[in-house]
């Protein structure tokens, strides 16, 4: 086992370096930006976000205080122009304990936080972070409202934020389906774009005859594992670059960021982590199969021919997984979660809709088991069908040329 | 039958042992019951025309493919991959990553065989320097000449200082100067106690280098043993030129004697040279020249593997 991992690492290091340090990798990184560029050129990306796309903060206060806050918001909106502000929604105080928490749990669409304590002692409860764009805007509104009311205090607004990942209220399930579907689609898109590359991975070795050297030196399982890990690492490097650009773009064009989306049931940090893990599993599962299929191709043309059925198979798997959205405990969903190829898509949808991490740990272990099995089967098939033949005889080649 | 023994019970007498190796592909049997025993520290040649089963035999010995039946033990391991760190392999179809530079190519092959990358690079630098390729160390392999690239691959085969070196048609594609270099290198490694197995279809290489050979034809071992033993299977050859073209002396020649451009060529009769010489003199042959030659490996090969195999060998391009 140790030797398998060591050998796989040697191969993965070579492949990763060869991939990432090539000029074509730069093109690969730029690829997803081309459609974005077209959108920008045609002006769609430059249009300001609509008010409805901004998150809403419920303000539990007297009508007077809300009015001051709302006017402050409008003044700032006029000042900043293109930058749209967080929406405010007035809620009359009822005097009941924990009114803010109750309101938040009521699951009103678009409401990401509740502001209480008026202009004097403001504090926030919700799914936003202390330094999020929404929280910063609220502090700005409060400061502006205080200044307008004749309070010339220059000190920064103290507004503690109590962050929460709320349990799902019944009304919010529908809203979370958006996050669920978005997570699934992103996972599918990335796997579709990236796992396909594995089809052509062994062509280089076969055309350069390096496969013979590799197979004599290390177990075939290690060759497969090394190649899978190298391409996974290259893909994650690509995703890291795209994500960084995405975060930068979000900061520039949509400061409210993920807050515009209904928060996933497990919370954003866990959701993003699970997203990365499920991408890795999905990539490894499909990749092991693609690597095995692609290993039989002898040319780039054959890889192109193989790409179509492989893509169609991925679409079918995605369709199977999409039945899980909105019905996390249905039998069909559980069946799709057990089927290894659709399991990562189903489970990322579950992470958006149902709290709790334990099912995900079990799912990841289950998927890992299948990765090992797929790898073993693919490398056995490869060994039997590809490595069986000796070098082409010279005379046969001469005849073929003639 | 080989014992399913651990390397600890390996006596070390034979670096490679194979018993009744068979390899069936869908359309044909490529190797049919090959048995070999390669003494540790020897140079062993696998001789035969292309398609005879040499490469398939080597690939089975190295564990690249599994035999359909039969057993093998390499450096004490019945699973050759377990001994991979002590084996160097140069395949017939040379395999290098063209975009890698020479130094990294050699180091990569060392790392595959268990060396730490830093150590592999250090050794690669030394080997490149020893072989006059230091200036090419950082150049991509695709920019090297064919001979240089072959040398780089050979250095990659040796970088981890293996105890068993398997070379499949190592002289193929090399010019005479590099063939000579390779022969010297093979001898020097053997002097260090390394076992070397190489396949070839060029009899001269096997004759110059090998202590033992196996002649493979149509997937079977037609002969295995020392080169001397192969030669000794044939009687010495007599080459005779006479002043007289006919006479009583002709009855001293065996019926298989043939005349090539005025020279009689035949196997020395079992009675030995003296009765033959006496009969020629008494018969008035007028001997101009008479030479008794020990047969070469080529003649032994023809006798062992048959004319068809020999012709197939001769048809192979000799680089």
XYZ file of C-alpha atoms in Angstrom:
721
model
C 0.000 0.000 0.000
C 2.820 2.359 0.942
C 4.615 1.589 -2.304
C 1.387 2.115 -4.241
C 0.953 5.568 -2.728
C 4.633 6.459 -3.218
C 4.570 5.376 -6.863
C 1.272 7.167 -7.470
C 2.778 10.319 -5.990
C 5.810 10.135 -8.315
C 3.531 9.832 -11.334
C 1.112 12.463 -10.040
C 3.976 14.928 -9.465
C 5.256 14.463 -13.014
C 1.813 14.760 -14.569
C 0.782 17.734 -12.441
C 3.988 19.608 -13.249
C 3.731 18.777 -16.943
C 0.098 19.954 -17.005
C 0.294 23.086 -14.893
C 3.561 24.351 -16.355
C 2.364 24.031 -19.927
C 1.130 26.950 -21.991
C -2.112 25.152 -22.694
C -2.969 25.238 -18.986
C -3.135 29.026 -19.197
C -5.638 28.658 -22.002
C -7.499 26.120 -19.888
C -7.656 28.645 -17.031
C -8.904 31.364 -19.336
C -11.521 29.108 -20.942
C -14.416 29.787 -18.569
C -13.828 33.531 -18.806
C -14.553 33.680 -22.528
C -18.340 33.383 -22.122
C -18.134 35.848 -19.228
C -16.219 38.241 -21.443
C -18.944 38.048 -24.061
C -21.554 38.841 -21.402
C -19.504 41.829 -20.247
C -19.039 43.050 -23.805
C -22.766 42.930 -24.377
C -23.356 44.889 -21.216
C -25.257 42.323 -19.233
C -22.652 42.072 -16.541
C -22.360 45.808 -16.176
C -26.051 46.337 -15.470
C -26.710 47.068 -11.800
C -28.297 44.304 -9.827
C -31.992 44.752 -9.334
C -33.358 45.624 -5.964
C -35.037 42.275 -5.731
C -31.624 40.576 -5.969
C -30.411 42.370 -2.839
C -30.864 40.694 0.515
C -33.441 42.077 2.889
C -32.844 42.951 6.513
C -35.854 43.108 8.797
C -35.681 46.063 11.205
C -37.563 45.664 14.494
C -37.946 49.247 15.646
C -40.302 52.118 16.151
C -41.682 53.616 12.929
C -39.676 56.793 13.577
C -36.357 55.028 13.909
C -37.107 52.893 10.862
C -37.950 56.031 8.913
C -34.619 57.633 9.843
C -32.775 54.486 8.900
C -34.656 54.123 5.645
C -34.023 57.746 4.676
C -30.358 57.320 5.502
C -30.297 54.297 3.191
C -31.949 56.244 0.375
C -29.500 59.137 0.736
C -26.587 56.770 0.560
C -28.169 55.067 -2.433
C -28.321 58.429 -4.196
C -24.707 59.130 -3.272
C -23.317 55.815 -4.408
C -25.489 55.523 -7.492
C -24.788 52.228 -9.196
C -24.114 50.392 -5.968
C -27.466 49.053 -4.835
C -28.176 48.874 -1.146
C -29.567 46.218 1.117
C -33.363 46.313 1.337
C -34.906 47.193 4.672
C -38.218 45.923 5.914
C -39.978 47.339 8.935
C -41.305 45.012 11.641
C -43.218 46.531 14.528
C -41.963 45.471 17.930
C -44.364 43.136 19.734
C -42.569 43.046 23.050
C -42.333 39.266 22.886
C -38.982 37.752 23.909
C -36.665 36.755 21.047
C -38.867 38.429 18.488
C -35.925 38.718 16.088
C -35.116 35.028 16.207
C -38.758 34.118 15.753
C -39.051 36.417 12.751
C -35.925 34.950 11.200
C -37.222 31.427 11.751
C -40.479 32.345 10.076
C -38.486 31.987 6.866
C -39.679 35.069 5.032
C -38.115 34.880 1.545
C -35.074 37.073 1.022
C -34.685 38.041 4.700
C -31.146 37.232 5.745
C -30.977 39.083 9.067
C -32.901 40.980 11.691
C -31.713 44.322 13.105
C -32.834 45.123 16.637
C -31.937 47.691 19.306
C -32.794 50.736 17.236
C -30.139 53.356 16.434
C -28.860 53.398 19.998
C -27.862 49.790 20.613
C -28.074 48.052 17.261
C -27.390 44.352 17.017
C -28.001 41.838 14.264
C -29.106 38.246 14.194
C -28.849 36.329 10.941
C -26.881 34.378 8.435
C -24.468 37.219 7.696
C -20.903 37.669 8.895
C -19.631 40.605 10.970
C -17.552 41.897 8.055
C -19.996 41.027 5.284
C -21.167 43.638 2.812
C -24.636 43.599 4.355
C -23.303 44.238 7.875
C -21.038 47.042 6.612
C -23.961 48.677 4.826
C -26.117 48.483 7.960
C -23.365 50.233 9.972
C -23.202 52.884 7.281
C -26.990 53.408 7.392
C -26.912 53.709 11.188
C -24.009 56.167 11.141
C -25.776 58.266 8.499
C -29.070 58.159 10.437
C -27.308 59.234 13.645
C -25.529 62.084 11.825
C -28.797 63.222 10.299
C -30.432 63.181 13.745
C -27.780 65.634 14.957
C -25.574 63.129 16.661
C -22.111 64.035 15.488
C -20.287 61.180 17.155
C -17.308 60.232 15.052
C -16.772 56.877 16.672
C -17.507 53.744 14.649
C -20.899 52.147 14.960
C -20.768 49.218 17.331
C -23.137 46.627 15.957
C -22.509 43.031 17.086
C -23.608 40.314 14.679
C -24.801 36.996 15.977
C -24.304 34.646 13.058
C -26.629 31.707 12.754
C -27.304 28.899 10.319
C -30.934 28.477 11.053
C -32.837 25.234 11.082
C -35.018 24.965 8.056
C -38.426 26.372 8.514
C -40.974 24.647 6.355
C -41.406 27.718 4.206
C -37.703 27.900 3.497
C -37.334 24.460 1.919
C -38.449 25.813 -1.405
C -35.993 28.669 -1.201
C -33.140 26.294 -0.330
C -33.929 24.259 -3.410
C -32.355 27.162 -5.291
C -29.081 26.698 -3.413
C -29.437 22.943 -3.769
C -29.888 23.117 -7.523
C -27.141 25.709 -7.892
C -24.713 23.485 -5.954
C -25.632 20.454 -8.025
C -25.350 22.330 -11.303
C -21.976 23.784 -10.398
C -20.716 20.355 -9.386
C -22.008 18.852 -12.620
C -20.582 21.617 -14.764
C -17.134 21.367 -13.189
C -17.086 17.579 -13.416
C -18.303 17.699 -17.017
C -15.630 20.233 -17.959
C -12.771 18.668 -16.071
C -13.256 14.908 -15.865
C -13.437 14.650 -19.646
C -9.761 15.546 -19.785
C -8.961 12.152 -18.302
C -10.053 10.417 -21.484
C -6.871 11.498 -23.184
C -4.517 10.992 -20.251
C -2.864 7.772 -21.320
C -2.505 8.678 -24.983
C 0.783 10.450 -24.288
C 2.213 7.399 -22.541
C 0.982 5.063 -25.221
C 2.243 7.157 -28.122
C 5.598 7.743 -26.433
C 5.799 4.113 -25.284
C 6.417 5.378 -21.759
C 3.645 3.080 -20.560
C 6.002 0.120 -20.914
C 8.562 1.801 -18.641
C 5.897 2.756 -16.114
C 4.250 -0.665 -16.062
C 7.584 -2.377 -15.471
C 8.448 -0.078 -12.573
C 5.228 0.436 -10.641
C 1.855 -1.312 -10.237
C -0.685 -0.344 -12.888
C -3.008 0.734 -10.063
C -0.399 3.338 -9.110
C -0.277 4.652 -12.691
C -4.045 5.125 -12.685
C -4.149 6.617 -9.208
C -1.252 8.952 -9.965
C -2.862 10.216 -13.141
C -6.208 10.705 -11.434
C -4.683 12.612 -8.541
C -2.570 14.769 -10.849
C -5.560 15.796 -12.913
C -7.652 16.310 -9.791
C -4.946 18.583 -8.401
C -4.738 20.470 -11.715
C -8.528 20.815 -11.728
C -8.572 22.067 -8.136
C -5.843 24.551 -9.066
C -8.098 25.746 -11.886
C -11.098 25.941 -9.576
C -9.034 27.896 -7.038
C -8.120 30.434 -9.728
C -11.682 30.700 -11.013
C -13.043 30.987 -7.464
C -10.583 33.758 -6.642
C -11.633 35.656 -9.731
C -15.267 34.927 -8.863
C -14.856 36.275 -5.335
C -13.119 39.354 -6.729
C -15.908 39.876 -9.244
C -18.495 39.417 -6.520
C -16.791 41.988 -4.339
C -16.840 44.427 -7.253
C -20.267 43.819 -8.713
C -22.337 42.132 -5.989
C -21.064 43.033 -2.524
C -23.861 41.093 -0.869
C -22.302 37.983 -2.432
C -23.704 34.661 -1.364
C -26.127 36.400 0.938
C -28.363 36.908 -2.068
C -28.914 33.152 -2.067
C -30.863 31.224 0.547
C -28.255 29.876 2.964
C -27.643 26.122 2.844
C -28.846 24.092 5.792
C -25.327 23.130 6.871
C -24.112 26.745 6.630
C -21.893 28.236 3.938
C -18.474 27.119 5.242
C -19.526 23.460 5.573
C -21.392 23.643 2.271
C -18.351 24.935 0.423
C -16.102 22.334 2.044
C -18.544 19.569 1.162
C -18.752 20.983 -2.344
C -14.996 20.602 -2.755
C -15.052 17.079 -1.290
C -17.985 15.968 -3.437
C -16.344 17.453 -6.500
C -13.231 15.424 -5.690
C -15.301 12.265 -5.262
C -17.348 12.874 -8.374
C -14.152 13.577 -10.303
C -12.409 10.476 -9.000
C -15.417 8.219 -9.594
C -16.082 9.363 -13.134
C -12.389 9.896 -13.761
C -11.504 6.298 -12.934
C -14.051 5.147 -15.502
C -13.000 7.714 -18.098
C -9.351 6.885 -17.601
C -10.115 3.213 -18.151
C -12.187 3.936 -21.266
C -9.743 6.508 -22.605
C -6.808 4.174 -22.074
C -8.125 2.108 -24.957
C -8.003 5.060 -27.334
C -4.914 5.224 -29.474
C -5.358 8.711 -30.887
C -6.905 12.094 -30.183
C -9.525 11.301 -32.827
C -10.651 8.239 -30.908
C -10.870 10.327 -27.745
C -13.140 12.798 -29.561
C -15.337 9.919 -30.660
C -15.528 8.649 -27.101
C -16.344 12.073 -25.688
C -19.931 12.173 -26.911
C -21.239 8.997 -25.230
C -19.287 9.889 -22.113
C -20.889 13.348 -21.969
C -24.313 11.847 -22.522
C -23.703 9.392 -19.690
C -22.830 12.301 -17.415
C -26.032 14.101 -18.355
C -28.060 10.986 -17.514
C -26.344 10.761 -14.124
C -27.064 14.434 -13.489
C -30.708 13.906 -14.413
C -30.857 11.011 -11.966
C -29.345 13.168 -9.245
C -31.635 16.126 -9.895
C -34.645 14.169 -8.641
C -33.183 14.618 -5.172
C -33.755 18.362 -5.120
C -36.631 19.299 -2.858
C -37.159 15.738 -1.615
C -34.149 14.898 0.534
C -35.747 11.926 2.297
C -37.654 10.344 -0.569
C -36.858 6.753 -1.485
C -35.782 7.724 -4.967
C -33.355 10.241 -3.471
C -31.860 7.652 -1.153
C -31.484 5.263 -4.097
C -29.709 7.973 -6.094
C -27.487 8.707 -3.084
C -26.501 5.043 -2.869
C -25.719 4.770 -6.590
C -22.071 5.810 -6.530
C -21.957 7.952 -9.673
C -24.930 10.130 -8.707
C -24.153 10.077 -4.984
C -21.989 13.268 -4.878
C -24.662 15.308 -6.720
C -27.437 14.032 -4.456
C -25.440 14.655 -1.312
C -24.498 18.239 -2.205
C -28.207 18.865 -2.727
C -28.868 17.338 0.688
C -26.257 19.622 2.255
C -28.236 22.595 0.978
C -31.539 21.319 2.282
C -30.953 19.251 5.424
C -28.662 20.036 8.359
C -26.337 17.408 9.825
C -22.888 16.298 8.785
C -22.898 12.591 9.653
C -24.698 11.420 6.475
C -22.040 13.250 4.489
C -19.187 11.487 6.258
C -20.843 8.145 5.498
C -21.455 9.156 1.896
C -17.847 10.244 1.433
C -16.596 6.921 2.813
C -19.015 5.049 0.543
C -17.878 7.015 -2.478
C -14.221 6.505 -1.587
C -14.823 2.770 -1.479
C -16.222 2.906 -4.997
C -13.320 5.016 -6.192
C -10.958 2.248 -5.051
C -13.130 -0.390 -6.711
C -13.452 1.503 -9.997
C -9.717 2.113 -10.057
C -8.978 -1.554 -9.535
C -11.429 -2.646 -12.242
C -10.212 -0.020 -14.722
C -6.554 -0.892 -14.184
C -7.282 -4.627 -14.518
C -9.098 -4.066 -17.798
C -6.264 -1.843 -18.955
C -3.682 -4.456 -18.029
C -5.556 -7.213 -19.814
C -6.566 -5.381 -22.933
C -3.837 -2.833 -23.563
C -0.627 -4.189 -22.087
C -1.164 -7.642 -23.526
C 0.325 -6.849 -26.912
C 3.975 -6.638 -27.751
C 5.569 -4.043 -29.989
C 4.368 -3.971 -33.551
C 6.569 -6.111 -35.739
C 8.652 -4.234 -38.223
C 7.569 -6.345 -41.113
C 3.925 -5.792 -40.254
C 4.528 -2.073 -40.134
C 6.245 -2.192 -43.511
C 3.300 -4.100 -44.930
C 0.893 -1.611 -43.421
C 2.834 1.285 -44.920
C 2.858 -0.408 -48.297
C 7.997 -26.067 -9.920
C 9.247 -22.918 -8.238
C 8.652 -22.615 -4.560
C 6.307 -19.804 -3.579
C 9.128 -18.597 -1.450
C 9.837 -15.322 0.196
C 12.961 -13.463 -0.938
C 14.589 -14.642 2.294
C 14.696 -18.246 1.081
C 16.216 -17.212 -2.224
C 19.701 -18.679 -2.568
C 20.788 -16.084 -5.092
C 22.204 -18.657 -7.503
C 19.820 -17.627 -10.232
C 18.678 -14.060 -10.725
C 15.788 -15.209 -12.881
C 14.033 -18.540 -13.014
C 11.086 -19.406 -15.201
C 9.259 -22.684 -15.502
C 6.915 -23.517 -18.384
C 5.838 -19.955 -19.085
C 2.942 -19.826 -21.507
C 1.263 -16.745 -22.909
C -1.849 -17.023 -25.002
C -3.259 -14.052 -26.818
C -6.673 -14.291 -28.363
C -5.424 -15.233 -31.782
C -2.295 -17.207 -30.989
C 0.048 -18.693 -28.440
C 2.971 -16.266 -28.271
C 5.074 -18.163 -25.754
C 4.817 -21.896 -25.362
C 6.421 -23.373 -22.280
C 9.568 -21.298 -21.875
C 11.816 -22.392 -19.014
C 14.948 -20.455 -18.136
C 17.449 -20.141 -15.349
C 19.709 -17.101 -15.544
C 22.726 -17.331 -13.231
C 23.200 -14.267 -11.041
C 25.947 -11.992 -12.289
C 25.956 -13.384 -15.839
C 25.209 -11.897 -19.223
C 22.350 -13.826 -20.743
C 21.079 -13.454 -24.297
C 17.653 -14.232 -25.677
C 18.197 -14.936 -29.329
C 15.548 -15.241 -31.977
C 13.839 -13.467 -34.850
C 11.129 -10.900 -34.256
C 7.868 -12.546 -33.336
C 9.661 -15.494 -31.741
C 8.378 -14.545 -28.288
C 11.431 -12.797 -26.820
C 9.695 -9.568 -25.834
C 6.645 -11.372 -24.489
C 8.933 -13.582 -22.402
C 10.762 -10.539 -21.025
C 7.483 -8.760 -20.277
C 6.267 -11.788 -18.362
C 9.525 -11.980 -16.441
C 9.155 -8.302 -15.517
C 5.503 -8.646 -14.529
C 4.260 -6.217 -17.175
C 1.948 -8.993 -18.321
C 0.898 -12.081 -16.444
C 1.612 -15.508 -17.943
C -1.348 -17.641 -18.946
C 0.384 -20.426 -17.051
C 3.765 -21.207 -15.614
C 5.819 -19.596 -12.905
C 8.687 -17.184 -12.637
C 10.891 -15.859 -9.905
C 12.898 -12.676 -10.288
C 15.529 -11.781 -7.700
C 13.702 -14.114 -5.335
C 10.239 -12.672 -5.899
C 7.428 -14.576 -7.554
C 5.747 -11.185 -8.117
C 8.376 -9.298 -10.127
C 6.905 -5.874 -9.322
C 8.056 -6.437 -5.729
C 11.640 -6.458 -6.982
C 11.112 -3.447 -9.273
C 13.487 -1.223 -7.286
C 16.359 -3.587 -8.134
C 15.501 -4.037 -11.799
C 16.323 -1.800 -14.734
C 14.393 -2.215 -17.980
C 15.020 -0.794 -21.405
C 12.091 -1.639 -23.668
C 12.510 -2.183 -27.380
C 10.175 0.689 -28.163
C 11.983 3.457 -26.298
C 9.724 5.537 -24.077
C 10.515 9.044 -22.872
C 8.463 12.153 -22.249
C 9.612 14.494 -25.027
C 8.845 17.659 -23.072
C 10.966 16.653 -20.070
C 14.589 17.629 -20.053
C 17.251 14.936 -20.043
C 18.112 15.372 -16.365
C 14.478 15.238 -15.236
C 13.780 12.291 -17.529
C 16.540 10.251 -15.899
C 15.590 11.418 -12.398
C 11.940 10.550 -13.018
C 12.885 6.991 -13.967
C 15.022 6.772 -10.820
C 12.151 8.071 -8.691
C 9.844 5.476 -10.229
C 12.306 2.840 -9.059
C 12.342 4.095 -5.497
C 14.997 6.828 -5.398
C 14.246 10.092 -3.655
C 13.951 12.816 -6.279
C 16.890 14.807 -4.924
C 19.167 11.759 -5.005
C 17.856 10.781 -8.441
C 18.719 14.239 -9.779
C 22.202 14.072 -8.258
C 22.820 10.721 -9.914
C 21.360 11.949 -13.198
C 23.837 14.836 -13.201
C 26.721 12.449 -12.575
C 25.646 9.980 -15.275
C 25.124 12.740 -17.821
C 28.568 14.114 -17.065
C 30.191 10.678 -17.327
C 28.587 10.196 -20.718
C 29.472 13.625 -22.079
C 25.907 14.901 -22.055
C 26.185 17.609 -19.381
C 25.542 20.347 -21.917
C 22.288 18.656 -22.852
C 21.034 18.087 -19.295
C 18.511 20.943 -19.363
C 17.428 20.468 -22.958
C 14.020 18.916 -23.698
C 14.397 15.326 -24.835
C 12.586 16.108 -28.087
C 15.534 18.311 -29.101
C 18.120 15.526 -28.642
C 19.365 13.331 -31.460
C 18.040 9.774 -31.582
C 21.326 8.411 -30.263
C 21.395 10.900 -27.389
C 17.793 10.140 -26.488
C 18.610 6.427 -26.437
C 21.565 7.114 -24.168
C 19.332 9.144 -21.854
C 16.865 6.275 -21.678
C 19.668 3.824 -20.972
C 20.961 6.072 -18.170
C 17.431 6.168 -16.786
C 17.521 2.373 -16.774
C 20.742 2.396 -14.752
C 20.268 5.400 -12.461
C 19.008 3.386 -9.482
C 21.928 0.918 -9.779
C 19.823 -2.176 -10.388
C 20.985 -5.738 -9.691
C 19.188 -7.027 -12.760
C 19.185 -5.186 -16.061
C 16.802 -6.291 -18.790
C 17.453 -4.845 -22.223
C 15.084 -5.543 -25.100
C 16.944 -5.174 -28.405
C 19.342 -2.635 -26.864
C 21.502 -2.271 -29.974
C 18.590 -1.443 -32.205
C 18.947 2.050 -33.635
C 22.493 2.613 -32.365
C 25.395 3.442 -34.660
C 28.515 1.236 -34.456
C 30.284 3.647 -32.060
C 27.366 3.656 -29.625
C 26.960 -0.105 -30.033
C 30.573 -0.458 -28.901
C 29.932 1.873 -25.939
C 26.910 -0.160 -24.941
C 28.842 -3.418 -25.162
C 31.517 -1.973 -22.860
C 28.884 -0.743 -20.465
C 27.186 -4.154 -20.347
C 30.530 -5.830 -19.629
C 31.441 -3.347 -16.899
C 28.096 -3.822 -15.141
C 28.483 -7.589 -15.330
C 31.942 -7.266 -13.778
C 30.228 -5.511 -10.859
C 28.066 -8.581 -10.339
C 24.948 -7.241 -12.065
C 22.875 -9.774 -14.004
C 22.120 -8.685 -17.535
C 19.519 -10.185 -19.808
C 19.186 -8.858 -23.304
C 17.238 -9.912 -26.313
C 18.640 -9.570 -29.780
C 18.200 -10.778 -33.278
C 21.851 -9.981 -34.059
C 23.836 -13.129 -33.411
C 27.165 -11.302 -33.350
C 26.163 -9.296 -30.265
C 25.150 -12.410 -28.380
C 28.310 -14.195 -29.459
C 30.544 -11.353 -28.252
C 28.801 -10.663 -24.968
C 26.914 -13.619 -23.618
C 28.015 -16.418 -21.400
C 24.677 -18.174 -21.756
C 21.906 -17.900 -24.290
C 18.457 -19.161 -25.000
C 17.438 -19.513 -28.603
C 13.730 -18.901 -28.991
C 11.829 -19.823 -32.112
C 8.059 -19.783 -32.508
C 7.533 -19.284 -28.795
C 9.633 -22.246 -27.700
C 13.125 -22.538 -26.330
C 15.066 -24.406 -28.970
C 18.302 -24.255 -27.011
C 19.500 -22.956 -23.681
C 22.950 -23.154 -22.240
C 26.417 -21.744 -22.643
C 27.438 -20.300 -25.996
C 30.231 -22.908 -26.186
C 27.707 -25.671 -25.726
C 25.671 -24.328 -28.619
C 28.729 -24.326 -30.837
C 29.782 -27.762 -29.704
C 26.539 -29.196 -30.965
C 28.055 -28.834 -34.433
C 31.086 -30.555 -35.798
C 33.985 -28.382 -36.976
C 33.811 -27.119 -40.528
C 36.516 -28.027 -43.046
C 37.407 -25.613 -45.840
C 39.530 -27.209 -48.533
C 41.135 -25.971 -51.783
C 42.865 -28.428 -54.103
C 44.854 -28.229 -57.316
C 43.031 -31.253 -58.738
C 39.342 -30.969 -59.383
C 38.693 -34.703 -59.383
C 40.335 -37.969 -58.440
C 40.371 -40.749 -55.896
C 40.621 -38.207 -53.064
C 36.986 -37.170 -53.692
C 35.818 -40.364 -52.006
C 37.275 -39.024 -48.744
C 34.765 -36.128 -48.738
C 31.387 -36.673 -47.063
C 28.340 -36.696 -49.314
C 27.146 -33.390 -47.792
C 30.270 -31.524 -48.940
C 29.484 -28.519 -51.134
C 31.689 -26.523 -53.430
C 31.531 -22.759 -53.225
C 33.726 -20.856 -55.679
C 36.289 -23.615 -55.870
C 36.327 -24.256 -52.152
C 35.005 -27.437 -50.612
C 33.071 -26.951 -47.362
C 31.986 -29.852 -45.181
C 31.738 -31.029 -41.592
C 34.805 -32.730 -40.217
C 34.104 -36.493 -40.310
C 33.672 -38.242 -36.969
C 36.959 -40.102 -37.552
C 38.826 -36.835 -37.098
C 41.326 -34.840 -39.204
C 44.170 -37.374 -39.578
C 42.359 -40.058 -41.645
C 40.894 -37.272 -43.807
C 44.310 -35.721 -44.406
C 45.855 -39.085 -45.240
C 43.074 -39.930 -47.700
C 43.456 -36.535 -49.433
C 47.221 -36.920 -49.790
C 47.050 -40.544 -50.883
C 44.290 -39.712 -53.325
C 46.430 -36.995 -54.959
C 44.233 -34.016 -54.186
C 47.105 -31.548 -54.258
C 46.049 -29.615 -51.158
C 46.441 -25.854 -51.584
C 44.756 -24.794 -48.327
C 42.956 -26.699 -45.633
C 41.306 -25.008 -42.647
C 39.392 -26.625 -39.831
C 37.117 -24.038 -38.215
C 35.118 -24.177 -35.073
C 31.514 -23.287 -36.038
C 30.202 -19.895 -35.001
C 27.005 -19.158 -33.124
C 25.340 -18.377 -36.438
C 25.913 -21.891 -37.694
C 24.782 -23.231 -34.329
C 21.657 -21.086 -34.560
C 20.878 -22.408 -38.046
C 21.337 -25.938 -36.835
C 19.233 -25.416 -33.741
C 16.465 -23.090 -34.847
C 16.307 -24.136 -38.461
C 16.824 -22.399 -41.763
C 13.518 -20.528 -41.606
C 14.359 -18.866 -38.299
C 17.846 -18.052 -39.524
C 16.480 -16.466 -42.685
C 14.027 -14.443 -40.567
C 16.956 -13.226 -38.472
C 18.877 -12.260 -41.599
C 15.905 -10.322 -42.927
C 15.815 -8.160 -39.807
C 17.421 -4.800 -40.318
C 20.789 -4.708 -38.587
C 21.301 -1.194 -37.295
